[in-house]
PDB file of C-alpha atoms and ligand atoms in Angstrom:
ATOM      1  CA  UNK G   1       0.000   0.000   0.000  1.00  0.00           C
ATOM      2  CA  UNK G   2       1.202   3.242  -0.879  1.00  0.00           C
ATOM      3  CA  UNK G   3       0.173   6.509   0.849  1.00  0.00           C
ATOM      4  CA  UNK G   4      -0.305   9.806  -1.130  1.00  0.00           C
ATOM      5  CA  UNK G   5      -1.882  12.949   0.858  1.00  0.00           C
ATOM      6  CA  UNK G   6      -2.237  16.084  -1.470  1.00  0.00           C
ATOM      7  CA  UNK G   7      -3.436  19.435  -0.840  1.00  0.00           C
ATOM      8  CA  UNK G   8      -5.452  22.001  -2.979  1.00  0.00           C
ATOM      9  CA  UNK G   9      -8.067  19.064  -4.453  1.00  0.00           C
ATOM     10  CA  UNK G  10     -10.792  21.132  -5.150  1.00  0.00           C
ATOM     11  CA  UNK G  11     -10.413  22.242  -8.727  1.00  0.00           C
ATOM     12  CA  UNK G  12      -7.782  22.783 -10.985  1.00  0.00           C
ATOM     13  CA  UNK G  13      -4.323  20.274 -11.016  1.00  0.00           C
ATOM     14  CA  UNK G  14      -5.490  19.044  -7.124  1.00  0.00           C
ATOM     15  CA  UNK G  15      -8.572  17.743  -8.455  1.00  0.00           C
ATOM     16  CA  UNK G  16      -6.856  16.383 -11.339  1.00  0.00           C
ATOM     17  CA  UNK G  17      -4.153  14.676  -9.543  1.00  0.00           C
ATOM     18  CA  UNK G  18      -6.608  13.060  -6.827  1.00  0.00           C
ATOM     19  CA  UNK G  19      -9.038  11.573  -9.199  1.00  0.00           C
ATOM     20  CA  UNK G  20      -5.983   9.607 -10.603  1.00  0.00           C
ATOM     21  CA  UNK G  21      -4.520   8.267  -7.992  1.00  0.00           C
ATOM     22  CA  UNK G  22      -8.347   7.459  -6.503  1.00  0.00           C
ATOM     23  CA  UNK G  23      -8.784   5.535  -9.537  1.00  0.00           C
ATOM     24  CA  UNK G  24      -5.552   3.418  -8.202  1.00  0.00           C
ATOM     25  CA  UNK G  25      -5.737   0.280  -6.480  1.00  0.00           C
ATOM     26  CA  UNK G  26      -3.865  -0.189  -3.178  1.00  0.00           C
ATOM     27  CA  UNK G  27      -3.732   3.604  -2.453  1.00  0.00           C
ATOM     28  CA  UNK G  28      -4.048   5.280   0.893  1.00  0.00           C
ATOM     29  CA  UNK G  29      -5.340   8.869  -0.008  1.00  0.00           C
ATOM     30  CA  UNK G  30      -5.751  11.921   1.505  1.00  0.00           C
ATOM     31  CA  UNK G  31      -6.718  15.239   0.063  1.00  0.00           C
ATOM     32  CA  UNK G  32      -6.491  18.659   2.505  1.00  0.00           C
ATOM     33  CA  UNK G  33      -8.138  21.291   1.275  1.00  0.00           C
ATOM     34  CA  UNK G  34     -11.387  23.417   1.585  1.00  0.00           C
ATOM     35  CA  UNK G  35     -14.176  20.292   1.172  1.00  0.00           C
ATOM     36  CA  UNK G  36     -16.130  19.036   3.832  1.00  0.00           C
ATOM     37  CA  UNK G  37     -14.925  15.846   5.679  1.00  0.00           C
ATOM     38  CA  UNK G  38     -15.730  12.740   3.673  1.00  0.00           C
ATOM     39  CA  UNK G  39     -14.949   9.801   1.946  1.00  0.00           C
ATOM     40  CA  UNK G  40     -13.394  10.190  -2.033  1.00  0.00           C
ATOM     41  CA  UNK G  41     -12.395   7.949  -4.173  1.00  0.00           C
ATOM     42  CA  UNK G  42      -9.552   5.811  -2.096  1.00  0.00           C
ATOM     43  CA  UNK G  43      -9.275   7.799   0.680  1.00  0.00           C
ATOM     44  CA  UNK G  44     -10.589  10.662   2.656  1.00  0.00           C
ATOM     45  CA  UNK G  45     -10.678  14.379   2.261  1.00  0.00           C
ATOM     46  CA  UNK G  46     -10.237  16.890   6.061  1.00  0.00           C
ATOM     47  CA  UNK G  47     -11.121  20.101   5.876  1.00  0.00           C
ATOM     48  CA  UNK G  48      -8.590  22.635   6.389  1.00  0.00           C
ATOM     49  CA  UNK G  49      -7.923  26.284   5.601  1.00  0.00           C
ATOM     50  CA  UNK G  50      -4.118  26.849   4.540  1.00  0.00           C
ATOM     51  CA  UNK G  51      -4.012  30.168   5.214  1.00  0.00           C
ATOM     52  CA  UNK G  52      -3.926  29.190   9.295  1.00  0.00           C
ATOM     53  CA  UNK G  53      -1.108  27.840  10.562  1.00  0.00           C
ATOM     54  CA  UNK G  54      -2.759  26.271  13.710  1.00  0.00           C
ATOM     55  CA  UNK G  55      -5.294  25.000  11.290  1.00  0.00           C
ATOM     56  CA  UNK G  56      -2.558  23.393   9.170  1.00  0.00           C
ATOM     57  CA  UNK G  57      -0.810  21.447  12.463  1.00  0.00           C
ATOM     58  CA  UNK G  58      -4.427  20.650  13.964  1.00  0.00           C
ATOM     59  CA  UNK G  59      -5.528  18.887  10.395  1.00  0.00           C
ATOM     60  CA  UNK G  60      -2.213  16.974  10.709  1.00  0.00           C
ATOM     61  CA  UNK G  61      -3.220  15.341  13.748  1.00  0.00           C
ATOM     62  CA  UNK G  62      -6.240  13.909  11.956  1.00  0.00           C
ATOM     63  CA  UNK G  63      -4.074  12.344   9.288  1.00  0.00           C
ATOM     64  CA  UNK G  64      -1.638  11.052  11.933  1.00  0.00           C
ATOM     65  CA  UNK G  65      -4.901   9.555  13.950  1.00  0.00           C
ATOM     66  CA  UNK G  66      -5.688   7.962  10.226  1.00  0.00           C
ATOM     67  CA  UNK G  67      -1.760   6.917   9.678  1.00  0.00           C
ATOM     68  CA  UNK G  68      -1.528   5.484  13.052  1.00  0.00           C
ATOM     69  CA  UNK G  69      -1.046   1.369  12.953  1.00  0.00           C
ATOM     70  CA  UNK G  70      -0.205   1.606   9.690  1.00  0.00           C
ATOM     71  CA  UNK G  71       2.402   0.456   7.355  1.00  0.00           C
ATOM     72  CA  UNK G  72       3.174   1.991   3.454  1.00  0.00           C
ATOM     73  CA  UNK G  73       6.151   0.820   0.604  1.00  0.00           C
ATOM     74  CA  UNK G  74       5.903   4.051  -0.077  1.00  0.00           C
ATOM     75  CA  UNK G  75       4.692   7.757   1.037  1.00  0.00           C
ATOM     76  CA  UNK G  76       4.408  10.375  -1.023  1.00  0.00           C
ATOM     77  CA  UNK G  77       3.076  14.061   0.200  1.00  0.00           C
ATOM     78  CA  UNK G  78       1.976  16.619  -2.782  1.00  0.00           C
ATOM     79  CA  UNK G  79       1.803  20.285  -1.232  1.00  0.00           C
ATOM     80  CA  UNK G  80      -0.066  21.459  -4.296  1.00  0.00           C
ATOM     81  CA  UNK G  81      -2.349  23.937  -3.229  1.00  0.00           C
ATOM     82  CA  UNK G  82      -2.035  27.910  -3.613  1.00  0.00           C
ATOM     83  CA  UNK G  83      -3.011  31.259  -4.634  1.00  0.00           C
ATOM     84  CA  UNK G  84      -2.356  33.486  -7.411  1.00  0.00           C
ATOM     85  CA  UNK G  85      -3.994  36.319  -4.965  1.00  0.00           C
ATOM     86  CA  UNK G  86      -3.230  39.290  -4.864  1.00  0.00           C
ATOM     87  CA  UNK G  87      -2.396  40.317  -7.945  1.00  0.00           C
ATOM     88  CA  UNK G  88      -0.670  44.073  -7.873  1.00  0.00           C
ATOM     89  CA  UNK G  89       1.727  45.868  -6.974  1.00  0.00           C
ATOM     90  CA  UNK G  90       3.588  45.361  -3.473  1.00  0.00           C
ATOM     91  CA  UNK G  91       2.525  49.105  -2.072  1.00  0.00           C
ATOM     92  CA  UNK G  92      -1.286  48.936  -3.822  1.00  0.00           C
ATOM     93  CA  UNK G  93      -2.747  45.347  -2.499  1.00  0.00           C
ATOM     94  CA  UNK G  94      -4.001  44.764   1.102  1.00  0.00           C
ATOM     95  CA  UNK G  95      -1.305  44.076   4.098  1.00  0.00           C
ATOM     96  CA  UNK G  96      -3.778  40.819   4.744  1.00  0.00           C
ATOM     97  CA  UNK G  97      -4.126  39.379   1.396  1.00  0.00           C
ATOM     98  CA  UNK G  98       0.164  39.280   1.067  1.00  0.00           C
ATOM     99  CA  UNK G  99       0.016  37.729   4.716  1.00  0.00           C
ATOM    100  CA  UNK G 100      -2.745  34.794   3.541  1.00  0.00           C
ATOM    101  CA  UNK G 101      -0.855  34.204   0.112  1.00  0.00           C
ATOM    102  CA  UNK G 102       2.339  34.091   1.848  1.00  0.00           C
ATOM    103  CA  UNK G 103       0.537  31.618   4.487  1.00  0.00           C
ATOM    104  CA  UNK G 104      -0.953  29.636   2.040  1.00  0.00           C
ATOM    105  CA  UNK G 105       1.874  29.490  -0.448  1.00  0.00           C
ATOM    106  CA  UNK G 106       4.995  29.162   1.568  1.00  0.00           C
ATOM    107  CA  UNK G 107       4.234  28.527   5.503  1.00  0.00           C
ATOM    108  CA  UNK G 108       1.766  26.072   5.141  1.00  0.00           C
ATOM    109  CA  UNK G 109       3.834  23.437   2.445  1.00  0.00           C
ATOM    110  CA  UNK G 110       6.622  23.663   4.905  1.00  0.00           C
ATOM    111  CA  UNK G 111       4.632  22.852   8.064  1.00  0.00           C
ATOM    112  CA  UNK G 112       3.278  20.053   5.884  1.00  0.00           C
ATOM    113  CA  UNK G 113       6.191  18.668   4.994  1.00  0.00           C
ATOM    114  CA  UNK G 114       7.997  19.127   8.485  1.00  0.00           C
ATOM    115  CA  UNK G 115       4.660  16.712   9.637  1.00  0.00           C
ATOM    116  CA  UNK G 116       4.910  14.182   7.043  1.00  0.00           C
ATOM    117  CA  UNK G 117       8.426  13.678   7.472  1.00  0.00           C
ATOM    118  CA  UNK G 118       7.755  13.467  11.744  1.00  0.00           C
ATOM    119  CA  UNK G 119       4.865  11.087  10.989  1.00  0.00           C
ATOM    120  CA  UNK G 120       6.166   8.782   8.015  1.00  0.00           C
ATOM    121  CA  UNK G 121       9.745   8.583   9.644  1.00  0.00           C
ATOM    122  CA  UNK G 122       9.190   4.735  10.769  1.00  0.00           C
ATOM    123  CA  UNK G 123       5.868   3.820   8.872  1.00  0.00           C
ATOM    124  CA  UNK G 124       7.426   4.027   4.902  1.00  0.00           C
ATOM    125  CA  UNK G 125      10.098   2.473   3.082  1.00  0.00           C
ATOM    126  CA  UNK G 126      10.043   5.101   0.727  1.00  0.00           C
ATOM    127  CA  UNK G 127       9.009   8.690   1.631  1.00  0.00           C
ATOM    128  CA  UNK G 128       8.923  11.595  -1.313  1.00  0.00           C
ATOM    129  CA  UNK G 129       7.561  15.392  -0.987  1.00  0.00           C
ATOM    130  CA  UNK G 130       6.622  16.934  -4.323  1.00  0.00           C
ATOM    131  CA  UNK G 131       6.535  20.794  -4.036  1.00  0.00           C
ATOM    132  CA  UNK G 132       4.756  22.407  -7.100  1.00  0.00           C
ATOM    133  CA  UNK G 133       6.275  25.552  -7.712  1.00  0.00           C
ATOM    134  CA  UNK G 134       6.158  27.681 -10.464  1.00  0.00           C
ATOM    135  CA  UNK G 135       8.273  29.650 -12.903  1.00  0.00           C
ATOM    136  CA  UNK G 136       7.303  32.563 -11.105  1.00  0.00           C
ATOM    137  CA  UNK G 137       9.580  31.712  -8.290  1.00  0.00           C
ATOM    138  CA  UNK G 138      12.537  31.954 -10.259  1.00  0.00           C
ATOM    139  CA  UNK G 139      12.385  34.717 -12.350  1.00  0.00           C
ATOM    140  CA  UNK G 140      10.350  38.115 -10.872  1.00  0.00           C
ATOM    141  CA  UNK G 141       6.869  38.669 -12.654  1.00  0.00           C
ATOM    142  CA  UNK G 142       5.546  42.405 -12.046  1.00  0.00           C
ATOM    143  CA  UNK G 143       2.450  42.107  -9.790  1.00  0.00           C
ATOM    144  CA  UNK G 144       3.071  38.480  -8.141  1.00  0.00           C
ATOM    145  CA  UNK G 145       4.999  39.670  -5.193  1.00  0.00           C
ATOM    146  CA  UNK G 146       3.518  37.537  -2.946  1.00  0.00           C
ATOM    147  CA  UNK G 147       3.474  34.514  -5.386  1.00  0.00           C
ATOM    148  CA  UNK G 148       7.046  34.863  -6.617  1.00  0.00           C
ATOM    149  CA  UNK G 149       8.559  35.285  -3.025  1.00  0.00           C
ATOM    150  CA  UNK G 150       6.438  32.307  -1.310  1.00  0.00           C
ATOM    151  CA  UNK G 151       7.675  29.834  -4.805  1.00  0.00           C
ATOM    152  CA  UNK G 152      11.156  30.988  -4.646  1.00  0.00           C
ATOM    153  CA  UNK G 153      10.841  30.118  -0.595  1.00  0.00           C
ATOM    154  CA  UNK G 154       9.331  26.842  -1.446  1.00  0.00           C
ATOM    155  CA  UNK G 155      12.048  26.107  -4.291  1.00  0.00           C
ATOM    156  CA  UNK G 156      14.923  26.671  -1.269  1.00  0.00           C
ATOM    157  CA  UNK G 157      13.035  25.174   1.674  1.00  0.00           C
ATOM    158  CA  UNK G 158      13.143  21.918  -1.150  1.00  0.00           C
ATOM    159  CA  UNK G 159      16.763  22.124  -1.604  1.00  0.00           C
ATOM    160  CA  UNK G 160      17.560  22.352   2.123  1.00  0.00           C
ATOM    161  CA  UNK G 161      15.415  19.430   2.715  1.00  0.00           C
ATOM    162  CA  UNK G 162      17.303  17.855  -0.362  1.00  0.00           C
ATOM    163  CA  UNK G 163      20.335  18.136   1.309  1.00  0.00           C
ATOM    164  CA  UNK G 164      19.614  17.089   4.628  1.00  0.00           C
ATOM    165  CA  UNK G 165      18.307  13.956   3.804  1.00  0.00           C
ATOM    166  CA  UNK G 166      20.949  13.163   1.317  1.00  0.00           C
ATOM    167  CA  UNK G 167      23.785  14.500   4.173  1.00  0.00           C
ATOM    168  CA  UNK G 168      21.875  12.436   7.048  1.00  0.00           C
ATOM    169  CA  UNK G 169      21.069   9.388   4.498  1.00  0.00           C
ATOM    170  CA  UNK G 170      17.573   9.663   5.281  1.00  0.00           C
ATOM    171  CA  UNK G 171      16.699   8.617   1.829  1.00  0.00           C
ATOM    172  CA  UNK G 172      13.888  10.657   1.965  1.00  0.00           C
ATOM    173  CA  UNK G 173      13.667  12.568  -1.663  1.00  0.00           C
ATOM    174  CA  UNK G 174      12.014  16.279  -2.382  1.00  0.00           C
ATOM    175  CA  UNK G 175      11.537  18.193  -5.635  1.00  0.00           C
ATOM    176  CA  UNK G 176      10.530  21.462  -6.184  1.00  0.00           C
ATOM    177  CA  UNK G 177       8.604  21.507  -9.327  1.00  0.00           C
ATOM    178  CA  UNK G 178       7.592  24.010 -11.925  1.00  0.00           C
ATOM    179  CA  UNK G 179       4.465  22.424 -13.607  1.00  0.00           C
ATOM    180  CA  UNK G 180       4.384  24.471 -16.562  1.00  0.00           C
ATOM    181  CA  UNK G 181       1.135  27.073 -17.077  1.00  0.00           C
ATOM    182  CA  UNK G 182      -1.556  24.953 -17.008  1.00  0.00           C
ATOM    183  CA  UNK G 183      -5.752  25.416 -18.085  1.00  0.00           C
ATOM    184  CA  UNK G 184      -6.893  25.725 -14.220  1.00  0.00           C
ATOM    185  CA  UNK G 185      -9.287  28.384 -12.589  1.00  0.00           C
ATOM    186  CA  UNK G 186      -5.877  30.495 -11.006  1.00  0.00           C
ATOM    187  CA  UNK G 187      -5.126  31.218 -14.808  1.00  0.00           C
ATOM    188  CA  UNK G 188      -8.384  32.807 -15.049  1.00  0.00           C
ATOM    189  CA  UNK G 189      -7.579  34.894 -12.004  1.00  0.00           C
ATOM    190  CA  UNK G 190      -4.584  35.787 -13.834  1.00  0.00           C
ATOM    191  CA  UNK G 191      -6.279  36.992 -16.920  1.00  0.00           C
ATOM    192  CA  UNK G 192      -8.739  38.789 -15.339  1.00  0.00           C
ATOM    193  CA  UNK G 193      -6.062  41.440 -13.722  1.00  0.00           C
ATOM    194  CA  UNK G 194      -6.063  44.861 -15.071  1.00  0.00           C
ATOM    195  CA  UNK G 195      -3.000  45.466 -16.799  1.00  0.00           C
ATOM    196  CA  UNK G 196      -2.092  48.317 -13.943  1.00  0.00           C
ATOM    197  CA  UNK G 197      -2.051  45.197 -11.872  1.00  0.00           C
ATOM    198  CA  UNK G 198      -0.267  42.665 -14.317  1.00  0.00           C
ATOM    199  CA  UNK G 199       1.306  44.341 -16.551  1.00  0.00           C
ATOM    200  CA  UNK G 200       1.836  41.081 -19.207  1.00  0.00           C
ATOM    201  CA  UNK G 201      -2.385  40.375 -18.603  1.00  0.00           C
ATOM    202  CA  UNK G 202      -2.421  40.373 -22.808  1.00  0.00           C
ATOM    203  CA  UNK G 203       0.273  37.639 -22.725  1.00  0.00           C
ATOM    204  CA  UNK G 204      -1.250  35.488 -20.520  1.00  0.00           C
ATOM    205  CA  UNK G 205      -4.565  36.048 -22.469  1.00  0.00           C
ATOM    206  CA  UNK G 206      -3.754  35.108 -25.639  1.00  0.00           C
ATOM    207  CA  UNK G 207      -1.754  32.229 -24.527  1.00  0.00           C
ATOM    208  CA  UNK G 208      -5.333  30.833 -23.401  1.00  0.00           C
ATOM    209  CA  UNK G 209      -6.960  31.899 -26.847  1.00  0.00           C
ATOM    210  CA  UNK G 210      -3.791  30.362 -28.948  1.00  0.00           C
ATOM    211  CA  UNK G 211      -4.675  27.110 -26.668  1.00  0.00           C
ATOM    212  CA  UNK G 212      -1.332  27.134 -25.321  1.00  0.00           C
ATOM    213  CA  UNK G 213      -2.116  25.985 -22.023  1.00  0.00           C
ATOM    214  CA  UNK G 214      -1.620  22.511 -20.794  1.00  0.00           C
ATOM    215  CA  UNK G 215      -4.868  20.148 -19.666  1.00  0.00           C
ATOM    216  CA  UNK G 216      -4.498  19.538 -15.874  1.00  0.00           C
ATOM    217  CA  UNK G 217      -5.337  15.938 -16.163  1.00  0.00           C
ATOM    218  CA  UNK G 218      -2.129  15.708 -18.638  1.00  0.00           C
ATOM    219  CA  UNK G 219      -0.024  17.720 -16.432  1.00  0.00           C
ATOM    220  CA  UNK G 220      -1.061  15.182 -13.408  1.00  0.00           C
ATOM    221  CA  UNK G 221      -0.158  12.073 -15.313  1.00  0.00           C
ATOM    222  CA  UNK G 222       3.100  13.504 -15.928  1.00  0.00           C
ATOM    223  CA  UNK G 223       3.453  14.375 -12.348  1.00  0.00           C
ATOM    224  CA  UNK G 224       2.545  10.885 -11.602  1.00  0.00           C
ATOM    225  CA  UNK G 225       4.725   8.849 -14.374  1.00  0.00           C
ATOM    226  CA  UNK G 226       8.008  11.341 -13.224  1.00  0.00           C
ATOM    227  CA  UNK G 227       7.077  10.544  -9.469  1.00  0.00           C
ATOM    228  CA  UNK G 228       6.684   6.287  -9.988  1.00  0.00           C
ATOM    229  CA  UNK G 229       9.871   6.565 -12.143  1.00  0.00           C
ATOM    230  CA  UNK G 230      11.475   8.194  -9.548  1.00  0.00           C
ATOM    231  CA  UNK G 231      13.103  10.465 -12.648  1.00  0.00           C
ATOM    232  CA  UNK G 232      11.302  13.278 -10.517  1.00  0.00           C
ATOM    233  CA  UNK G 233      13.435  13.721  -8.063  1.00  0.00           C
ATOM    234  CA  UNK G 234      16.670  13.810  -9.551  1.00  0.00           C
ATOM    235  CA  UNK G 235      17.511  17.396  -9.242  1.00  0.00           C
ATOM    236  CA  UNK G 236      15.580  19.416  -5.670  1.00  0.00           C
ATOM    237  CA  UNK G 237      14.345  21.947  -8.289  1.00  0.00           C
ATOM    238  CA  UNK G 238      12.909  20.413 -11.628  1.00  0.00           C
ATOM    239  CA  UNK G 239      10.339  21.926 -14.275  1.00  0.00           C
ATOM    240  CA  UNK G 240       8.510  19.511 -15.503  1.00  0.00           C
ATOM    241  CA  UNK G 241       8.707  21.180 -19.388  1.00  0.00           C
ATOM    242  CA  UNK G 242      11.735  20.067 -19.281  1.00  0.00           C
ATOM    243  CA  UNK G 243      12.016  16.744 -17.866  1.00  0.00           C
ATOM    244  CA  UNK G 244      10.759  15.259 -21.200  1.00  0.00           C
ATOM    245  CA  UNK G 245       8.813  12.210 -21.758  1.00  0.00           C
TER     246      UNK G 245
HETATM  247  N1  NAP R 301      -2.135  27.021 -13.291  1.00  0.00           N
HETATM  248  C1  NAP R 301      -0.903  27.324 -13.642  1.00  0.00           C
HETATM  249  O1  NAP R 301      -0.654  27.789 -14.758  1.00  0.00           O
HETATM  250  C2  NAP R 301       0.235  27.123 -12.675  1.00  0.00           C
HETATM  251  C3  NAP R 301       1.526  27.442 -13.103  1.00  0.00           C
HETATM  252  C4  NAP R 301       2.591  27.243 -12.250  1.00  0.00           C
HETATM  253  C5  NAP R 301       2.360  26.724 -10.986  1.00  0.00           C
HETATM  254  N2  NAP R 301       1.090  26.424 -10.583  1.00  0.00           N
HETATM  255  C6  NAP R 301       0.910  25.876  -9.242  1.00  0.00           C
HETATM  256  O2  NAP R 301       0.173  24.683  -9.328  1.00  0.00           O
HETATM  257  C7  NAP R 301      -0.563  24.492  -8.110  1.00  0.00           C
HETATM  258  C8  NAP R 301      -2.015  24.231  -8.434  1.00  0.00           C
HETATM  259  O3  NAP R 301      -2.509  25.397  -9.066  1.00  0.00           O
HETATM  260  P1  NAP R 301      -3.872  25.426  -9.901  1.00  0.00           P
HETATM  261  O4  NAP R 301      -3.565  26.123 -11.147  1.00  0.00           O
HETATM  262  O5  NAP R 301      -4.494  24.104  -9.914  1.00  0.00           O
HETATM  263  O6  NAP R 301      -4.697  26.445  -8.971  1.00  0.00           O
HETATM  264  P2  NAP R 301      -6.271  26.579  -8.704  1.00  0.00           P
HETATM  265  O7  NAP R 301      -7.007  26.105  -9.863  1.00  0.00           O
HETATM  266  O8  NAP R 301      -6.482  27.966  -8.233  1.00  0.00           O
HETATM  267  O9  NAP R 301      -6.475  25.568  -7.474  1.00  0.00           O
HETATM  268  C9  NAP R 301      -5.808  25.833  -6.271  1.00  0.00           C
HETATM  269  C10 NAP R 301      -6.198  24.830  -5.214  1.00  0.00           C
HETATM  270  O10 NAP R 301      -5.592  25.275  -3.977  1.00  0.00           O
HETATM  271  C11 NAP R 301      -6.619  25.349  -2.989  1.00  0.00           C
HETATM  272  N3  NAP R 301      -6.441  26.388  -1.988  1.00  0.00           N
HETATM  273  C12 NAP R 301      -6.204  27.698  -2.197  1.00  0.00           C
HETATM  274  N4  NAP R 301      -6.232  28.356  -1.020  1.00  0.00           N
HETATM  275  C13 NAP R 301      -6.491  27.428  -0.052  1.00  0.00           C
HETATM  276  C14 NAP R 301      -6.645  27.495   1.344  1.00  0.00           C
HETATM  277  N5  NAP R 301      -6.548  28.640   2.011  1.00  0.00           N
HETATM  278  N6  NAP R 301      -6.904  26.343   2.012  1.00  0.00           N
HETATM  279  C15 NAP R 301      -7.044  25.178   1.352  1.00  0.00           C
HETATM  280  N7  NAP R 301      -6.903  25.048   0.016  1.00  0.00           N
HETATM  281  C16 NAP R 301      -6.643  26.171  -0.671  1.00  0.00           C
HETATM  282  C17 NAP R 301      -7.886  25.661  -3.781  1.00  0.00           C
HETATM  283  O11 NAP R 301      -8.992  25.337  -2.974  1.00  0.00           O
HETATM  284  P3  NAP R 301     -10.303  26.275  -2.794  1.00  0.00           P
HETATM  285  O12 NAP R 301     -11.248  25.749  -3.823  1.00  0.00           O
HETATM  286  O13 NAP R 301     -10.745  26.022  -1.395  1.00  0.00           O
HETATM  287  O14 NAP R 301      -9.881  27.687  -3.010  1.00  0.00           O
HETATM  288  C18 NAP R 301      -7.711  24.766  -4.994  1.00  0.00           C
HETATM  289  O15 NAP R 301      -8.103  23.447  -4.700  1.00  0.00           O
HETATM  290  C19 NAP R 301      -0.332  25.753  -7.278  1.00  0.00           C
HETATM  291  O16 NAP R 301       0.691  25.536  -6.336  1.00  0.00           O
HETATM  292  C20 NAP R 301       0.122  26.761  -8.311  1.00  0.00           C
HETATM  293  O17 NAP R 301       0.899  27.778  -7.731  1.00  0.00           O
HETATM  294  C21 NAP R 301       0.018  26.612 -11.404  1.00  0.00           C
END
């Protein structure tokens, strides 16, 4: 049995990526994210809100109480979830809505993976965290303060955790991973910024009228195919455009 827990499940490459693996046989899932408690498809979904911290630890208890007794090959945690929110310049958006994007983009995926590490330590052979990242932390787009600093974090949380378990031969193995830009409901928050907010709006619009943006079911099976091969986690910071097939 193999365990995956993935955050963010609601819409857009979450969803995709948990329908898969529910579709899997001998999988132990759990989605976190903003959907009532409940079975899904090979698993369970908890209810939590990213954007609190105490939320974030208290939601990990539940998946410990659901982990505890229990054995995997294999554990795999996905911190996919996040916001494209707020989109504008550093001095014109709200103090609160940097504070919640920063929360939900950068503190809560570390939390996360500080848990899943505690709680899988002695319970799986095989233990991988799969950080999706984007582009945006590595290069600075005008407008996506918040979202560039909190990707960038998560890119060099992913190599310090990279090197620790390689230096303490933990074995444990992390990736920091640009998906690409993908056909999800955060690209249409993207395109509906005014260009005072986002300057390249027009880009990122006709991108989505030239059909140049990836299906998230296709972007998940490549997630998934990379992750089983283990070609994933080769390199702590990967992009999965160019990882090829
Ligand atoms: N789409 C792209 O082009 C693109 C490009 C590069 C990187 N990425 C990255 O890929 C990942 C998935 O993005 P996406 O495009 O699928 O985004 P999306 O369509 O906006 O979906 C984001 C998911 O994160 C969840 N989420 C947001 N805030 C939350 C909170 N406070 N608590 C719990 N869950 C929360 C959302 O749940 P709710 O329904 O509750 O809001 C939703 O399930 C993100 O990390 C994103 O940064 C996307």
């Amino acid at each position: 049995m193999d365990l995956y827990i993935v955050t963010g499940h609601t819409r857009g490459l979450g969803q995709a990526l948990v329908a898969q693996l529910g579709a899997e046989p001998d999988i132990d899932l759990i989605a976190l994210g903003r959907a009532k408690d409940g079975p899904i498809p090979g698993g369970a979904q908890l209810f939590v809100d990213l954007a609190d911290s105490r939320a974030v630890e208290a939601a990990f208890d539940r998946v410990e109480e659901r982990l505890r007794g229990k054995r995997f090959a294999k554990a795999v945690l996905v911190n996919n979830a996040g916001v494209i929110s707020p989109v504008g310049m550093v001095d014109r958006v709200e103090a609160i809505d940097l504070e919640r994007a920063l929360a939900v983009n950068f503190t809560a995926p570390v939390l996360l993976m500080r848990r899943f590490l505690i709680a899988t330590a002695t319970s799986a052979k095989l233990r991988r965290v799969i950080n999706i990242s984007s582009g945006a932390g590595r290069r600075p787009i005008f407008g996506w303060g918040a979202y560039c600093a909190a990707k960038a974090g998560i890119d060099m949380v992913s190599r310090v955790a990279a090197l620790e378990a390689q230096t303490a031969h933990t074995g444990v193995q992390v990736v920091s991973l640009a998906p690409g830009v993908i056909d999800t409901p955060m690209q249409g928050v993207v395109r509906s910024a005014t260009p005072e907010e986002f300057v390249d709006v027009e880009r990122f619009r006709q991108m989505k009228a030239a059909g140049e943006l990836r299906d998230p079911v296709e972007v998940a099976a490549d997630i998934l195919r990379h992750e089983r091969s283990g070609k994933l986690f080769a390199e702590p910071i990967a992009d999965l455009r160019t990882l090829g097939a």
